[in-house]
Protein backbone atom coordinates (compact mmCIF):
# COMPACT_ATOMS: atom_id res chain seq x y z
CA UNK A 1 0.00 0.00 0.00
CA UNK A 2 1.80 3.12 -1.21
CA UNK A 3 -1.21 5.22 -2.09
CA UNK A 4 -4.23 6.42 -0.18
CA UNK A 5 -7.31 4.40 -1.23
CA UNK A 6 -9.45 7.47 -0.65
CA UNK A 7 -7.69 10.35 -2.43
CA UNK A 8 -4.93 8.37 -4.19
CA UNK A 9 -2.13 10.56 -2.90
CA UNK A 10 1.24 9.17 -1.84
CA UNK A 11 1.62 11.24 1.30
CA UNK A 12 0.76 8.48 3.74
CA UNK A 13 2.34 7.46 7.00
CA UNK A 14 2.43 4.07 8.66
CA UNK A 15 0.96 4.05 12.17
CA UNK A 16 0.69 0.30 12.73
CA UNK A 17 1.44 -3.08 11.21
CA UNK A 18 -1.40 -2.67 8.73
CA UNK A 19 -2.63 0.82 9.59
CA UNK A 20 -1.86 3.99 7.71
CA UNK A 21 -2.70 7.66 7.87
CA UNK A 22 -3.18 9.91 4.89
CA UNK A 23 -1.94 13.48 5.20
CA UNK A 24 -3.76 14.40 2.00
CA UNK A 25 -7.32 13.80 3.16
CA UNK A 26 -6.68 13.16 6.90
CA UNK A 27 -8.14 9.68 6.77
CA UNK A 28 -6.89 6.65 8.60
CA UNK A 29 -7.09 3.30 6.89
CA UNK A 30 -6.24 -0.30 7.65
CA UNK A 31 -5.34 -2.96 5.14
CA UNK A 32 -6.28 -6.59 5.74
CA UNK A 33 -5.41 -8.71 2.75
CA UNK A 34 -7.28 -7.07 -0.10
CA UNK A 35 -9.79 -5.36 2.17
CA UNK A 36 -9.33 -1.73 3.03
CA UNK A 37 -11.17 -0.07 5.89
CA UNK A 38 -11.37 3.70 6.03
CA UNK A 39 -11.69 5.69 9.22
CA UNK A 40 -12.45 9.34 9.51
CA UNK A 41 -10.80 11.01 12.49
CA UNK A 42 -13.27 13.20 14.34
CA UNK A 43 -12.31 16.41 16.12
CA UNK A 44 -12.37 14.62 19.47
CA UNK A 45 -9.96 12.00 18.19
CA UNK A 46 -12.46 9.20 17.76
CA UNK A 47 -12.49 7.09 14.62
CA UNK A 48 -15.57 6.64 12.46
CA UNK A 49 -15.47 3.80 9.96
CA UNK A 50 -16.85 4.40 6.51
CA UNK A 51 -16.65 2.64 3.19
CA UNK A 52 -14.88 3.78 0.05
CA UNK A 53 -18.27 3.95 -1.63
CA UNK A 54 -19.51 6.41 0.96
CA UNK A 55 -16.33 8.43 0.57
CA UNK A 56 -16.86 8.61 -3.18
CA UNK A 57 -20.42 9.81 -2.66
CA UNK A 58 -19.28 12.40 -0.13
CA UNK A 59 -16.56 13.73 -2.42
CA UNK A 60 -19.00 14.18 -5.30
CA UNK A 61 -21.29 16.23 -3.05
CA UNK A 62 -18.61 18.81 -2.27
ZN1 LIG B 1 -6.04 10.42 1.24
mmCIF file of C-alpha atoms and ligand atoms in Angstrom:
data_model
loop_
_atom_site.group_PDB
_atom_site.id
_atom_site.type_symbol
_atom_site.label_atom_id
_atom_site.label_comp_id
_atom_site.label_asym_id
_atom_site.label_seq_id
_atom_site.Cartn_x
_atom_site.Cartn_y
_atom_site.Cartn_z
ATOM 1 C CA UNK A 1 0.000 0.000 0.000
ATOM 2 C CA UNK A 2 1.798 3.116 -1.205
ATOM 3 C CA UNK A 3 -1.209 5.224 -2.091
ATOM 4 C CA UNK A 4 -4.230 6.418 -0.184
ATOM 5 C CA UNK A 5 -7.313 4.403 -1.227
ATOM 6 C CA UNK A 6 -9.447 7.472 -0.655
ATOM 7 C CA UNK A 7 -7.686 10.348 -2.434
ATOM 8 C CA UNK A 8 -4.933 8.367 -4.187
ATOM 9 C CA UNK A 9 -2.130 10.560 -2.896
ATOM 10 C CA UNK A 10 1.245 9.171 -1.845
ATOM 11 C CA UNK A 11 1.615 11.237 1.295
ATOM 12 C CA UNK A 12 0.762 8.482 3.735
ATOM 13 C CA UNK A 13 2.340 7.460 7.004
ATOM 14 C CA UNK A 14 2.429 4.072 8.664
ATOM 15 C CA UNK A 15 0.958 4.054 12.166
ATOM 16 C CA UNK A 16 0.688 0.297 12.729
ATOM 17 C CA UNK A 17 1.440 -3.079 11.214
ATOM 18 C CA UNK A 18 -1.405 -2.669 8.734
ATOM 19 C CA UNK A 19 -2.626 0.818 9.585
ATOM 20 C CA UNK A 20 -1.862 3.985 7.709
ATOM 21 C CA UNK A 21 -2.698 7.659 7.869
ATOM 22 C CA UNK A 22 -3.175 9.909 4.886
ATOM 23 C CA UNK A 23 -1.942 13.479 5.198
ATOM 24 C CA UNK A 24 -3.761 14.397 1.997
ATOM 25 C CA UNK A 25 -7.319 13.797 3.164
ATOM 26 C CA UNK A 26 -6.677 13.161 6.905
ATOM 27 C CA UNK A 27 -8.140 9.685 6.772
ATOM 28 C CA UNK A 28 -6.889 6.655 8.601
ATOM 29 C CA UNK A 29 -7.091 3.296 6.886
ATOM 30 C CA UNK A 30 -6.240 -0.299 7.651
ATOM 31 C CA UNK A 31 -5.344 -2.961 5.138
ATOM 32 C CA UNK A 32 -6.276 -6.589 5.740
ATOM 33 C CA UNK A 33 -5.406 -8.713 2.751
ATOM 34 C CA UNK A 34 -7.280 -7.071 -0.103
ATOM 35 C CA UNK A 35 -9.794 -5.364 2.168
ATOM 36 C CA UNK A 36 -9.325 -1.735 3.033
ATOM 37 C CA UNK A 37 -11.168 -0.070 5.886
ATOM 38 C CA UNK A 38 -11.368 3.695 6.035
ATOM 39 C CA UNK A 39 -11.691 5.685 9.219
ATOM 40 C CA UNK A 40 -12.448 9.337 9.515
ATOM 41 C CA UNK A 41 -10.804 11.011 12.495
ATOM 42 C CA UNK A 42 -13.267 13.204 14.339
ATOM 43 C CA UNK A 43 -12.308 16.410 16.117
ATOM 44 C CA UNK A 44 -12.374 14.621 19.471
ATOM 45 C CA UNK A 45 -9.958 12.002 18.186
ATOM 46 C CA UNK A 46 -12.457 9.204 17.756
ATOM 47 C CA UNK A 47 -12.490 7.093 14.619
ATOM 48 C CA UNK A 48 -15.575 6.642 12.461
ATOM 49 C CA UNK A 49 -15.469 3.805 9.959
ATOM 50 C CA UNK A 50 -16.846 4.398 6.513
ATOM 51 C CA UNK A 51 -16.645 2.643 3.192
ATOM 52 C CA UNK A 52 -14.881 3.775 0.052
ATOM 53 C CA UNK A 53 -18.273 3.951 -1.633
ATOM 54 C CA UNK A 54 -19.510 6.413 0.960
ATOM 55 C CA UNK A 55 -16.327 8.430 0.566
ATOM 56 C CA UNK A 56 -16.859 8.608 -3.183
ATOM 57 C CA UNK A 57 -20.422 9.815 -2.664
ATOM 58 C CA UNK A 58 -19.281 12.398 -0.133
ATOM 59 C CA UNK A 59 -16.565 13.733 -2.415
ATOM 60 C CA UNK A 60 -19.001 14.182 -5.304
ATOM 61 C CA UNK A 61 -21.289 16.225 -3.052
ATOM 62 C CA UNK A 62 -18.607 18.810 -2.270
HETATM 63 ZN ZN1 LIG B 1 -6.044 10.422 1.242
#
